[in-house]
Each structure stands twice: as C-alpha cells, then as structure tokens.
Amino acid sequence: MNEDLINLHHHITPYEILPTLVKDYRIEAYMDGNWTAVAAGSDNHKRKHVHTLAEVVTTDRLRVYDRGD
C-alpha cells in the first residue's frame, strides 16, 4: 500500500476504502466446468481476510470478483 498511514488520530485519508483494497467481492472456484461463489465480502477495510468455508471445495482455479465500482 502506497499510503503513509501514521498512527495518529488526526491523520485522515481522503478515501473511504484505500484504492489498493477490494471493498466488495466474491471468491469463486472453478468446479465441474462452472465458476461457483464459495465466499464473499463487503465493506472490506483489511488487507487480509480469512474465509472459513462451510464445506470442502476441490478446485484447481480460484478468482476474486470485484463487485464494486
């Protein structure tokens, strides 16, 4: 991230979400010839988010689809 974020209360960035982050997204896995959503996130403010899936997914391809602007 190319933003100087010092840990002071008066430092405010002009962004709602930093441009290097994906705000709203879904994670899709390629299974049986189709892309299937396996997780999603919205109003994201973090560089790392761990998703715990409800069931085991076997795939050789994943993608993150940006649902935002």
mmCIF file of N, CA and C in Angstrom:
data_model
loop_
_atom_site.group_PDB
_atom_site.id
_atom_site.type_symbol
_atom_site.label_atom_id
_atom_site.label_comp_id
_atom_site.label_asym_id
_atom_site.label_seq_id
_atom_site.Cartn_x
_atom_site.Cartn_y
_atom_site.Cartn_z
ATOM 1 N N MET A 1 0.849 -1.172 0.000
ATOM 2 C CA MET A 1 0.000 0.000 0.000
ATOM 3 C C MET A 1 0.889 1.227 0.000
ATOM 4 N N ASN A 2 0.601 2.122 -0.849
ATOM 5 C CA ASN A 2 1.421 3.303 -1.017
ATOM 6 C C ASN A 2 0.844 4.516 -0.298
ATOM 7 N N GLU A 3 0.276 4.324 0.854
ATOM 8 C CA GLU A 3 -0.306 5.411 1.639
ATOM 9 C C GLU A 3 0.430 5.504 2.955
ATOM 10 N N ASP A 4 0.839 6.690 3.322
ATOM 11 C CA ASP A 4 1.535 6.910 4.583
ATOM 12 C C ASP A 4 0.509 7.006 5.702
ATOM 13 N N LEU A 5 0.299 5.917 6.397
ATOM 14 C CA LEU A 5 -0.688 5.889 7.481
ATOM 15 C C LEU A 5 0.036 5.835 8.816
ATOM 16 N N ILE A 6 0.290 6.997 9.365
ATOM 17 C CA ILE A 6 0.907 7.042 10.675
ATOM 18 C C ILE A 6 -0.168 6.819 11.720
ATOM 19 N N ASN A 7 0.216 6.401 12.874
ATOM 20 C CA ASN A 7 -0.732 6.019 13.908
ATOM 21 C C ASN A 7 -1.109 7.217 14.790
ATOM 22 N N LEU A 8 -1.627 8.251 14.174
ATOM 23 C CA LEU A 8 -2.083 9.423 14.897
ATOM 24 C C LEU A 8 -3.558 9.661 14.601
ATOM 25 N N HIS A 9 -4.302 10.119 15.561
ATOM 26 C CA HIS A 9 -5.747 10.285 15.394
ATOM 27 C C HIS A 9 -6.106 11.388 14.396
ATOM 28 N N HIS A 10 -5.257 12.359 14.204
ATOM 29 C CA HIS A 10 -5.586 13.455 13.300
ATOM 30 C C HIS A 10 -5.304 13.140 11.838
ATOM 31 N N HIS A 11 -4.670 12.023 11.550
ATOM 32 C CA HIS A 11 -4.339 11.667 10.169
ATOM 33 C C HIS A 11 -5.537 10.964 9.538
ATOM 34 N N ILE A 12 -6.128 11.590 8.525
ATOM 35 C CA ILE A 12 -7.294 11.028 7.852
ATOM 36 C C ILE A 12 -6.995 10.982 6.361
ATOM 37 N N THR A 13 -7.241 9.856 5.738
ATOM 38 C CA THR A 13 -7.023 9.746 4.297
ATOM 39 C C THR A 13 -8.272 10.240 3.565
ATOM 40 N N PRO A 14 -8.134 10.645 2.321
ATOM 41 C CA PRO A 14 -9.296 11.119 1.553
ATOM 42 C C PRO A 14 -10.175 9.983 1.032
ATOM 43 N N TYR A 15 -9.824 8.741 1.331
ATOM 44 C CA TYR A 15 -10.532 7.586 0.780
ATOM 45 C C TYR A 15 -11.434 6.939 1.822
ATOM 46 N N GLU A 16 -12.608 6.497 1.372
ATOM 47 C CA GLU A 16 -13.447 5.649 2.224
ATOM 48 C C GLU A 16 -12.777 4.290 2.390
ATOM 49 N N ILE A 17 -12.357 3.726 1.268
ATOM 50 C CA ILE A 17 -11.586 2.487 1.221
ATOM 51 C C ILE A 17 -10.330 2.815 0.431
ATOM 52 N N LEU A 18 -9.168 2.405 0.915
ATOM 53 C CA LEU A 18 -7.939 2.683 0.179
ATOM 54 C C LEU A 18 -8.016 2.049 -1.206
ATOM 55 N N PRO A 19 -7.533 2.732 -2.233
ATOM 56 C CA PRO A 19 -7.677 2.238 -3.604
ATOM 57 C C PRO A 19 -7.000 0.894 -3.870
ATOM 58 N N THR A 20 -6.086 0.482 -3.020
ATOM 59 C CA THR A 20 -5.399 -0.801 -3.224
ATOM 60 C C THR A 20 -6.182 -1.969 -2.640
ATOM 61 N N LEU A 21 -7.330 -1.716 -2.028
ATOM 62 C CA LEU A 21 -8.157 -2.773 -1.444
ATOM 63 C C LEU A 21 -9.400 -3.005 -2.296
ATOM 64 N N VAL A 22 -9.938 -4.207 -2.203
ATOM 65 C CA VAL A 22 -11.214 -4.518 -2.846
ATOM 66 C C VAL A 22 -12.290 -4.383 -1.780
ATOM 67 N N LYS A 23 -13.241 -3.476 -1.995
ATOM 68 C CA LYS A 23 -14.269 -3.193 -0.986
ATOM 69 C C LYS A 23 -15.319 -4.306 -0.922
ATOM 70 N N ASP A 24 -15.924 -4.625 -2.052
ATOM 71 C CA ASP A 24 -16.968 -5.652 -2.115
ATOM 72 C C ASP A 24 -16.537 -6.704 -3.137
ATOM 73 N N TYR A 25 -16.552 -7.962 -2.738
ATOM 74 C CA TYR A 25 -16.016 -9.007 -3.612
ATOM 75 C C TYR A 25 -16.677 -10.340 -3.337
ATOM 76 N N ARG A 26 -16.453 -11.259 -4.271
ATOM 77 C CA ARG A 26 -16.812 -12.658 -4.019
ATOM 78 C C ARG A 26 -15.655 -13.512 -4.524
ATOM 79 N N ILE A 27 -15.454 -14.636 -3.898
ATOM 80 C CA ILE A 27 -14.422 -15.586 -4.292
ATOM 81 C C ILE A 27 -15.120 -16.743 -4.971
ATOM 82 N N GLU A 28 -14.631 -17.069 -6.160
ATOM 83 C CA GLU A 28 -15.247 -18.123 -6.948
ATOM 84 C C GLU A 28 -14.254 -19.246 -7.200
ATOM 85 N N ALA A 29 -14.759 -20.462 -7.210
ATOM 86 C CA ALA A 29 -13.957 -21.653 -7.508
ATOM 87 C C ALA A 29 -14.503 -22.280 -8.791
ATOM 88 N N TYR A 30 -13.599 -22.771 -9.627
ATOM 89 C CA TYR A 30 -13.992 -23.430 -10.874
ATOM 90 C C TYR A 30 -14.232 -24.904 -10.577
ATOM 91 N N MET A 31 -15.496 -25.311 -10.642
ATOM 92 C CA MET A 31 -15.864 -26.692 -10.325
ATOM 93 C C MET A 31 -16.841 -27.211 -11.375
ATOM 94 N N ASP A 32 -16.575 -28.383 -11.891
ATOM 95 C CA ASP A 32 -17.462 -29.036 -12.860
ATOM 96 C C ASP A 32 -17.767 -28.137 -14.059
ATOM 97 N N GLY A 33 -16.776 -27.373 -14.514
ATOM 98 C CA GLY A 33 -16.939 -26.542 -15.694
ATOM 99 C C GLY A 33 -17.616 -25.205 -15.474
ATOM 100 N N ASN A 34 -17.884 -24.870 -14.213
ATOM 101 C CA ASN A 34 -18.563 -23.608 -13.907
ATOM 102 C C ASN A 34 -17.859 -22.868 -12.771
ATOM 103 N N TRP A 35 -17.941 -21.537 -12.791
ATOM 104 C CA TRP A 35 -17.460 -20.730 -11.672
ATOM 105 C C TRP A 35 -18.573 -20.648 -10.633
ATOM 106 N N THR A 36 -18.252 -21.031 -9.388
ATOM 107 C CA THR A 36 -19.222 -21.066 -8.299
ATOM 108 C C THR A 36 -18.719 -20.214 -7.145
ATOM 109 N N ALA A 37 -19.568 -19.332 -6.639
ATOM 110 C CA ALA A 37 -19.198 -18.492 -5.495
ATOM 111 C C ALA A 37 -19.047 -19.361 -4.247
ATOM 112 N N VAL A 38 -17.921 -19.227 -3.562
ATOM 113 C CA VAL A 38 -17.677 -20.006 -2.343
ATOM 114 C C VAL A 38 -17.529 -19.113 -1.108
ATOM 115 N N ALA A 39 -17.334 -17.812 -1.313
ATOM 116 C CA ALA A 39 -17.224 -16.867 -0.201
ATOM 117 C C ALA A 39 -17.430 -15.462 -0.755
ATOM 118 N N ALA A 40 -17.733 -14.529 0.131
ATOM 119 C CA ALA A 40 -17.930 -13.141 -0.287
ATOM 120 C C ALA A 40 -17.579 -12.216 0.861
ATOM 121 N N GLY A 41 -17.306 -10.988 0.495
ATOM 122 C CA GLY A 41 -17.014 -9.971 1.496
ATOM 123 C C GLY A 41 -17.587 -8.643 1.049
ATOM 124 N N SER A 42 -17.948 -7.819 2.011
ATOM 125 C CA SER A 42 -18.448 -6.485 1.689
ATOM 126 C C SER A 42 -17.946 -5.500 2.727
ATOM 127 N N ASP A 43 -17.815 -4.261 2.319
ATOM 128 C CA ASP A 43 -17.325 -3.178 3.164
ATOM 129 C C ASP A 43 -15.964 -3.520 3.760
ATOM 130 N N ASN A 44 -15.111 -4.117 2.947
ATOM 131 C CA ASN A 44 -13.792 -4.555 3.391
ATOM 132 C C ASN A 44 -12.864 -3.371 3.657
ATOM 133 N N HIS A 45 -12.166 -3.408 4.785
ATOM 134 C CA HIS A 45 -11.182 -2.391 5.148
ATOM 135 C C HIS A 45 -9.833 -3.026 5.472
ATOM 136 N N LYS A 46 -9.670 -4.308 5.192
ATOM 137 C CA LYS A 46 -8.453 -5.023 5.595
ATOM 138 C C LYS A 46 -7.678 -5.521 4.391
ATOM 139 N N ARG A 47 -6.362 -5.665 4.572
ATOM 140 C CA ARG A 47 -5.516 -6.218 3.518
ATOM 141 C C ARG A 47 -5.593 -7.737 3.482
ATOM 142 N N LYS A 48 -5.957 -8.352 4.611
ATOM 143 C CA LYS A 48 -6.056 -9.807 4.688
ATOM 144 C C LYS A 48 -7.369 -10.174 5.371
ATOM 145 N N HIS A 49 -8.075 -11.098 4.767
ATOM 146 C CA HIS A 49 -9.311 -11.611 5.364
ATOM 147 C C HIS A 49 -9.345 -13.111 5.131
ATOM 148 N N VAL A 50 -9.547 -13.882 6.172
ATOM 149 C CA VAL A 50 -9.594 -15.339 6.070
ATOM 150 C C VAL A 50 -11.056 -15.774 6.052
ATOM 151 N N HIS A 51 -11.419 -16.528 5.036
ATOM 152 C CA HIS A 51 -12.778 -17.065 4.930
ATOM 153 C C HIS A 51 -12.754 -18.536 5.316
ATOM 154 N N THR A 52 -13.647 -18.929 6.196
ATOM 155 C CA THR A 52 -13.830 -20.334 6.558
ATOM 156 C C THR A 52 -15.024 -20.854 5.762
ATOM 157 N N LEU A 53 -14.778 -21.828 4.915
ATOM 158 C CA LEU A 53 -15.838 -22.343 4.050
ATOM 159 C C LEU A 53 -16.695 -23.360 4.788
ATOM 160 N N ALA A 54 -17.958 -23.410 4.432
ATOM 161 C CA ALA A 54 -18.904 -24.318 5.075
ATOM 162 C C ALA A 54 -18.655 -25.777 4.685
ATOM 163 N N GLU A 55 -18.066 -25.979 3.507
ATOM 164 C CA GLU A 55 -17.788 -27.341 3.062
ATOM 165 C C GLU A 55 -16.467 -27.358 2.288
ATOM 166 N N VAL A 56 -15.935 -28.537 2.088
ATOM 167 C CA VAL A 56 -14.674 -28.702 1.367
ATOM 168 C C VAL A 56 -14.889 -28.376 -0.108
ATOM 169 N N VAL A 57 -13.959 -27.633 -0.681
ATOM 170 C CA VAL A 57 -14.005 -27.279 -2.098
ATOM 171 C C VAL A 57 -12.759 -27.846 -2.767
ATOM 172 N N THR A 58 -12.953 -28.629 -3.819
ATOM 173 C CA THR A 58 -11.837 -29.164 -4.584
ATOM 174 C C THR A 58 -11.817 -28.456 -5.931
ATOM 175 N N THR A 59 -10.715 -27.739 -6.196
ATOM 176 C CA THR A 59 -10.601 -26.973 -7.427
ATOM 177 C C THR A 59 -9.139 -26.750 -7.767
ATOM 178 N N ASP A 60 -8.878 -26.418 -9.018
ATOM 179 C CA ASP A 60 -7.517 -26.031 -9.390
ATOM 180 C C ASP A 60 -7.466 -24.561 -9.791
ATOM 181 N N ARG A 61 -8.613 -23.843 -9.653
ATOM 182 C CA ARG A 61 -8.668 -22.425 -10.004
ATOM 183 C C ARG A 61 -9.554 -21.659 -9.036
ATOM 184 N N LEU A 62 -9.064 -20.513 -8.584
ATOM 185 C CA LEU A 62 -9.839 -19.574 -7.782
ATOM 186 C C LEU A 62 -9.728 -18.204 -8.420
ATOM 187 N N ARG A 63 -10.755 -17.386 -8.230
ATOM 188 C CA ARG A 63 -10.660 -15.995 -8.655
ATOM 189 C C ARG A 63 -11.434 -15.112 -7.685
ATOM 190 N N VAL A 64 -11.019 -13.868 -7.626
ATOM 191 C CA VAL A 64 -11.701 -12.861 -6.819
ATOM 192 C C VAL A 64 -12.401 -11.924 -7.785
ATOM 193 N N TYR A 65 -13.692 -11.811 -7.626
ATOM 194 C CA TYR A 65 -14.512 -10.961 -8.490
ATOM 195 C C TYR A 65 -14.845 -9.702 -7.716
ATOM 196 N N ASP A 66 -14.438 -8.554 -8.229
ATOM 197 C CA ASP A 66 -14.697 -7.266 -7.602
ATOM 198 C C ASP A 66 -16.119 -6.826 -7.929
ATOM 199 N N ARG A 67 -16.973 -6.723 -6.898
ATOM 200 C CA ARG A 67 -18.362 -6.325 -7.104
ATOM 201 C C ARG A 67 -18.550 -4.817 -7.009
ATOM 202 N N GLY A 68 -17.464 -4.108 -6.751
ATOM 203 C CA GLY A 68 -17.549 -2.658 -6.589
ATOM 204 C C GLY A 68 -17.459 -1.903 -7.887
ATOM 205 N N ASP A 69 -17.295 -0.599 -7.745
ATOM 206 C CA ASP A 69 -17.194 0.303 -8.911
ATOM 207 C C ASP A 69 -15.872 0.152 -9.605
#
